[in-house]
PDB file of C-alpha atoms in Angstrom:
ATOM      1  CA  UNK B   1       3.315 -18.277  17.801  1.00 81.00           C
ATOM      2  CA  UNK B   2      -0.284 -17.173  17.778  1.00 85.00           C
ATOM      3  CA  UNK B   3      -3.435 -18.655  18.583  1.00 88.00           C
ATOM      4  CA  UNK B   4      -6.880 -17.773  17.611  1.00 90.00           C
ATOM      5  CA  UNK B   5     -10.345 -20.150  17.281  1.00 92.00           C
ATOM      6  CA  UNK B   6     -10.047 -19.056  13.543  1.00 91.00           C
ATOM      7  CA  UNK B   7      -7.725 -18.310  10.411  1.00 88.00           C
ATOM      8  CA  UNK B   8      -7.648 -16.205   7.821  1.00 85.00           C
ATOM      9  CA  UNK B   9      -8.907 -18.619   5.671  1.00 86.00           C
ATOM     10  CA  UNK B  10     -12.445 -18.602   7.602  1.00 91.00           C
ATOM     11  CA  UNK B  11     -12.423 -14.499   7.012  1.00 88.00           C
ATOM     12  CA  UNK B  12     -14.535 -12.486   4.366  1.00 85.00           C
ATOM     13  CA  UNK B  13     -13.035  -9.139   3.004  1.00 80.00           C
ATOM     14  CA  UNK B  14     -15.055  -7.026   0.905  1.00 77.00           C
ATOM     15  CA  UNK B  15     -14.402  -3.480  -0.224  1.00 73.00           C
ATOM     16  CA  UNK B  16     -16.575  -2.219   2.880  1.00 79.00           C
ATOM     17  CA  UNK B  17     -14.599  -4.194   5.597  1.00 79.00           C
ATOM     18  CA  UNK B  18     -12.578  -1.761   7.869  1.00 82.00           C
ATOM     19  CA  UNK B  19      -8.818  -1.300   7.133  1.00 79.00           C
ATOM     20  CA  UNK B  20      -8.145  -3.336  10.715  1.00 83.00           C
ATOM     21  CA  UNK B  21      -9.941  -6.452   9.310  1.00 84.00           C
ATOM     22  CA  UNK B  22      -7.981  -6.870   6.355  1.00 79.00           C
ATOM     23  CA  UNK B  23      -4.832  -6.333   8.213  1.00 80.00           C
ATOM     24  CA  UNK B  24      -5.557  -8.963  10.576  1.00 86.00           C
ATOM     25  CA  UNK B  25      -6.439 -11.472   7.780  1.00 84.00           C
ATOM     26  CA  UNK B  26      -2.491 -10.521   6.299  1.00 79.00           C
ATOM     27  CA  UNK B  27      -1.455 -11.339   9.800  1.00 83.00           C
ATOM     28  CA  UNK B  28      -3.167 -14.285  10.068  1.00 87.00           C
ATOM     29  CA  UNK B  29      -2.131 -15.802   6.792  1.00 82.00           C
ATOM     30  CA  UNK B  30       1.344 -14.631   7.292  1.00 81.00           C
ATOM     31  CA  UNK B  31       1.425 -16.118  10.591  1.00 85.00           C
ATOM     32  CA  UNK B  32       0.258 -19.407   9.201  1.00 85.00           C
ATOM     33  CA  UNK B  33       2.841 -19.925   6.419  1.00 80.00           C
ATOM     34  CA  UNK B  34       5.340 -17.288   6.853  1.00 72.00           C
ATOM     35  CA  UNK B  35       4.006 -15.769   3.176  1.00 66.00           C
ATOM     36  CA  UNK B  36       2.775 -12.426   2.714  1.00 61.00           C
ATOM     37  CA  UNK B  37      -0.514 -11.826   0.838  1.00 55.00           C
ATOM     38  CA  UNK B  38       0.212 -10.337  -2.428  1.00 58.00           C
ATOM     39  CA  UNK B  39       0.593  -6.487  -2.858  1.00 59.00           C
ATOM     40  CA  UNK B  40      -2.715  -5.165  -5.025  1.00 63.00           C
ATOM     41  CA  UNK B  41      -1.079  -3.238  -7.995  1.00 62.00           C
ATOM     42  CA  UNK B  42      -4.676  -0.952  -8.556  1.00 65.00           C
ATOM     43  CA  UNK B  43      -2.925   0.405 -11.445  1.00 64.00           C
ATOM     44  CA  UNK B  44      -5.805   3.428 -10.605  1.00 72.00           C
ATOM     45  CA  UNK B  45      -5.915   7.024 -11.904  1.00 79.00           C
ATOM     46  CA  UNK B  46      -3.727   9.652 -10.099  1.00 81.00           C
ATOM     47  CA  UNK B  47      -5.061  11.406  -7.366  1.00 80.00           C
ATOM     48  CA  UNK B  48      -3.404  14.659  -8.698  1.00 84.00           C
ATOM     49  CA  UNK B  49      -1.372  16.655 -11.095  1.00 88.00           C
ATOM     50  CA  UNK B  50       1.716  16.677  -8.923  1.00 90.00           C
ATOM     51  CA  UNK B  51       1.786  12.754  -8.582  1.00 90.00           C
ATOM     52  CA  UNK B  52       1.268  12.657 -12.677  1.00 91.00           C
ATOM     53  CA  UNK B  53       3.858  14.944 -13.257  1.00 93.00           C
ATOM     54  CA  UNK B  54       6.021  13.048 -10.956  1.00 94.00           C
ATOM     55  CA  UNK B  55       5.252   9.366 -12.662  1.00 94.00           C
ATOM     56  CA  UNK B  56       5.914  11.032 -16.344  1.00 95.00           C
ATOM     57  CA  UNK B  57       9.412  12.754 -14.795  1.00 96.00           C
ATOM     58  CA  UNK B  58      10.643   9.047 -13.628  1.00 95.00           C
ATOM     59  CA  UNK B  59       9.075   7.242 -16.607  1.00 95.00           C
ATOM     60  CA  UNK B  60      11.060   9.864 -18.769  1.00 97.00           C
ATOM     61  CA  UNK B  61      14.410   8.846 -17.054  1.00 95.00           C
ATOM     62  CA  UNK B  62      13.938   5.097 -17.610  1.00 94.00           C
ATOM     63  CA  UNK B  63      12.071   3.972 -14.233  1.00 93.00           C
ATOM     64  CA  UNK B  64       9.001   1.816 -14.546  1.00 92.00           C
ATOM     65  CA  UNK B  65       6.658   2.255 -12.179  1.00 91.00           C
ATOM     66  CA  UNK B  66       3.402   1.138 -10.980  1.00 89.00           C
ATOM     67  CA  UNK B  67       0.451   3.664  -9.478  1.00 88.00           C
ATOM     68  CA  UNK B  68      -1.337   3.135  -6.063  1.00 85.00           C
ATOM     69  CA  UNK B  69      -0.014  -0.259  -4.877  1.00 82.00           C
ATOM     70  CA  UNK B  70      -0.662  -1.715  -1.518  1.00 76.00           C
ATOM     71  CA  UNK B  71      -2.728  -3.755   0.540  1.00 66.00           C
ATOM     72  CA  UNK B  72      -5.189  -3.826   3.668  1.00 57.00           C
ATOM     73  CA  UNK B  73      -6.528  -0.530   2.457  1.00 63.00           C
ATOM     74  CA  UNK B  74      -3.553   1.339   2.003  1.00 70.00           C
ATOM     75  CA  UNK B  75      -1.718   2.468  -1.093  1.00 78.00           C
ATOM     76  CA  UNK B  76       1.322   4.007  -2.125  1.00 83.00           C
ATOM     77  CA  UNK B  77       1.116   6.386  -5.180  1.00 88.00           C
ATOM     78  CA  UNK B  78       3.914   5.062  -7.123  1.00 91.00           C
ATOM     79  CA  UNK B  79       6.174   2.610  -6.602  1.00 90.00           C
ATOM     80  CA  UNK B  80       9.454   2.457  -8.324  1.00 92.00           C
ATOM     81  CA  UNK B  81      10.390  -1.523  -9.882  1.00 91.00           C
ATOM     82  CA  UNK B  82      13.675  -2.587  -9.383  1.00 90.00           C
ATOM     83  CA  UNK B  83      14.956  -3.708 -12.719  1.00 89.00           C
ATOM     84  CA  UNK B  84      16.950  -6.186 -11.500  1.00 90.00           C
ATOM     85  CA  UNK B  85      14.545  -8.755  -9.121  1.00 84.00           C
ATOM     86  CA  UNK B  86      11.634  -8.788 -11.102  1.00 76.00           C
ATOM     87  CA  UNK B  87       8.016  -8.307  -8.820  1.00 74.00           C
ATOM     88  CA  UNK B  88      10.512  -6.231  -6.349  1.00 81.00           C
ATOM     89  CA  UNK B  89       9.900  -2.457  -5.800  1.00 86.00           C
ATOM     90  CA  UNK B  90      13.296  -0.174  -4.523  1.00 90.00           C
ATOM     91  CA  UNK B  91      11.009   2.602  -3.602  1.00 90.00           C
ATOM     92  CA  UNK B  92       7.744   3.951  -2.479  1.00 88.00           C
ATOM     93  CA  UNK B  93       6.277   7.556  -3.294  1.00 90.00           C
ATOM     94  CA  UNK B  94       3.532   8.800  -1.823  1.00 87.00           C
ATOM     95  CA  UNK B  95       2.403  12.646  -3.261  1.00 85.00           C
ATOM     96  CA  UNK B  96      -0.194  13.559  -1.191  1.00 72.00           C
ATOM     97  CA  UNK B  97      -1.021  17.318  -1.331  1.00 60.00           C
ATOM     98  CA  UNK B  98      -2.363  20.517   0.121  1.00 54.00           C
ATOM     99  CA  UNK B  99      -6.342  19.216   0.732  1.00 53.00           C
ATOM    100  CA  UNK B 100      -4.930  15.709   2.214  1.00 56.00           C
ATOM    101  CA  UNK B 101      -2.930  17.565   4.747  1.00 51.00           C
ATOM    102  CA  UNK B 102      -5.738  19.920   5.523  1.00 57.00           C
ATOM    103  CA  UNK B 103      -7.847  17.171   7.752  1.00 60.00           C
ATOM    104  CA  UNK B 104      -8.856  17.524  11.311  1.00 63.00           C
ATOM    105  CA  UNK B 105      -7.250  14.163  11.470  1.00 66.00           C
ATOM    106  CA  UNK B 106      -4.386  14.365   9.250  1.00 63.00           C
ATOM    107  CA  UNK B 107      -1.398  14.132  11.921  1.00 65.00           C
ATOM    108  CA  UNK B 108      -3.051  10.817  13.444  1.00 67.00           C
ATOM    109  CA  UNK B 109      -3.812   9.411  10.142  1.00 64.00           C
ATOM    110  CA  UNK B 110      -0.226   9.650   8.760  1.00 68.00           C
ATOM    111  CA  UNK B 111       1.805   8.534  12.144  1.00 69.00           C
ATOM    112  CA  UNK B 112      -0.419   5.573  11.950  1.00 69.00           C
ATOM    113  CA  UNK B 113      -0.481   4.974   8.236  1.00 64.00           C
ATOM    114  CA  UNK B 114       3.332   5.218   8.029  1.00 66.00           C
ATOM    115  CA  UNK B 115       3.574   2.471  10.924  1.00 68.00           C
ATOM    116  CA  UNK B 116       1.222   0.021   9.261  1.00 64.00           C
ATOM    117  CA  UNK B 117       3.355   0.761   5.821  1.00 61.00           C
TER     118      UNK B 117
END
C-alpha cells in the first residue's frame, strides 16, 4: 500500500526530467492499478556496428526484433519478440562496447542500471 499527497497522474515528464522522476511516475501508476506503463519501442538507430551486426545475425535466423526498447530512461538494444504471445519479448540484449565501459562511472552505472531493469 502506498501513500503520497499526489499520483502519477498529477506528474509532468518531459525528455529533460531525471531518470528517478519517471521511475517514480511507473511506480505510482503501477501502484494505483496494478498496470505497468507501456514499454517505449524507440525503434532508434544503433548505437554501433557490433549491435547492427548482431540485429542482422538474429533477423537472418528468423527472430524479429525491436531496437532500444524501454522505459524511465533506460533502453535495451534489442529485444527479441516471442512469436508466440504477441507484444511479449523472451529476451533482452544489450551491446554496449569498448567507449561505454571506459567511464569513470561505468561500474556504478551498470550495477544500478541492471537493478532498475
Amino acid at each position: 500500500m502506498v501513500f503520497s499527497n499526489f499520483t502519477d497522474m498529477d506528474m509532468r515528464i518531459d525528455e529533460g526530467s531525471q531518470p528517478g522522476v519517471s521511475s517514480l511516475k511507473i511506480f505510482l501508476a503501477y501502484a494505483r492499478d496494478r498496470s505497468l506503463l507501456e514499454l517505449d519501442e524507440t525503434g532508434g538507430e544503433f548505437d554501433s556496428p557490433f549491435e547492427e551486426s548482431v540485429y542482422e545475425f538474429l533477423r537472418d535466423q528468423g527472430y524479429e526484433l525491436r531496437k532500444q526498447v524501454g522505459c524511465a530512461g533506460y533502453r535495451i538494444d534489442l529485444a527479441l519478440l516471442n512469436p508466440n504471445l504477441p507484444g511479449n519479448y523472451l529476451l533482452g540484449i544489450e551491446c554496449d562496447g569498448a567507449t561505454y565501459h571506459s567511464s569513470y562511472i561505468a561500474r556504478d552505472r551498470d550495477r544500478l542500471r541492471q537493478e532498475v531493469l
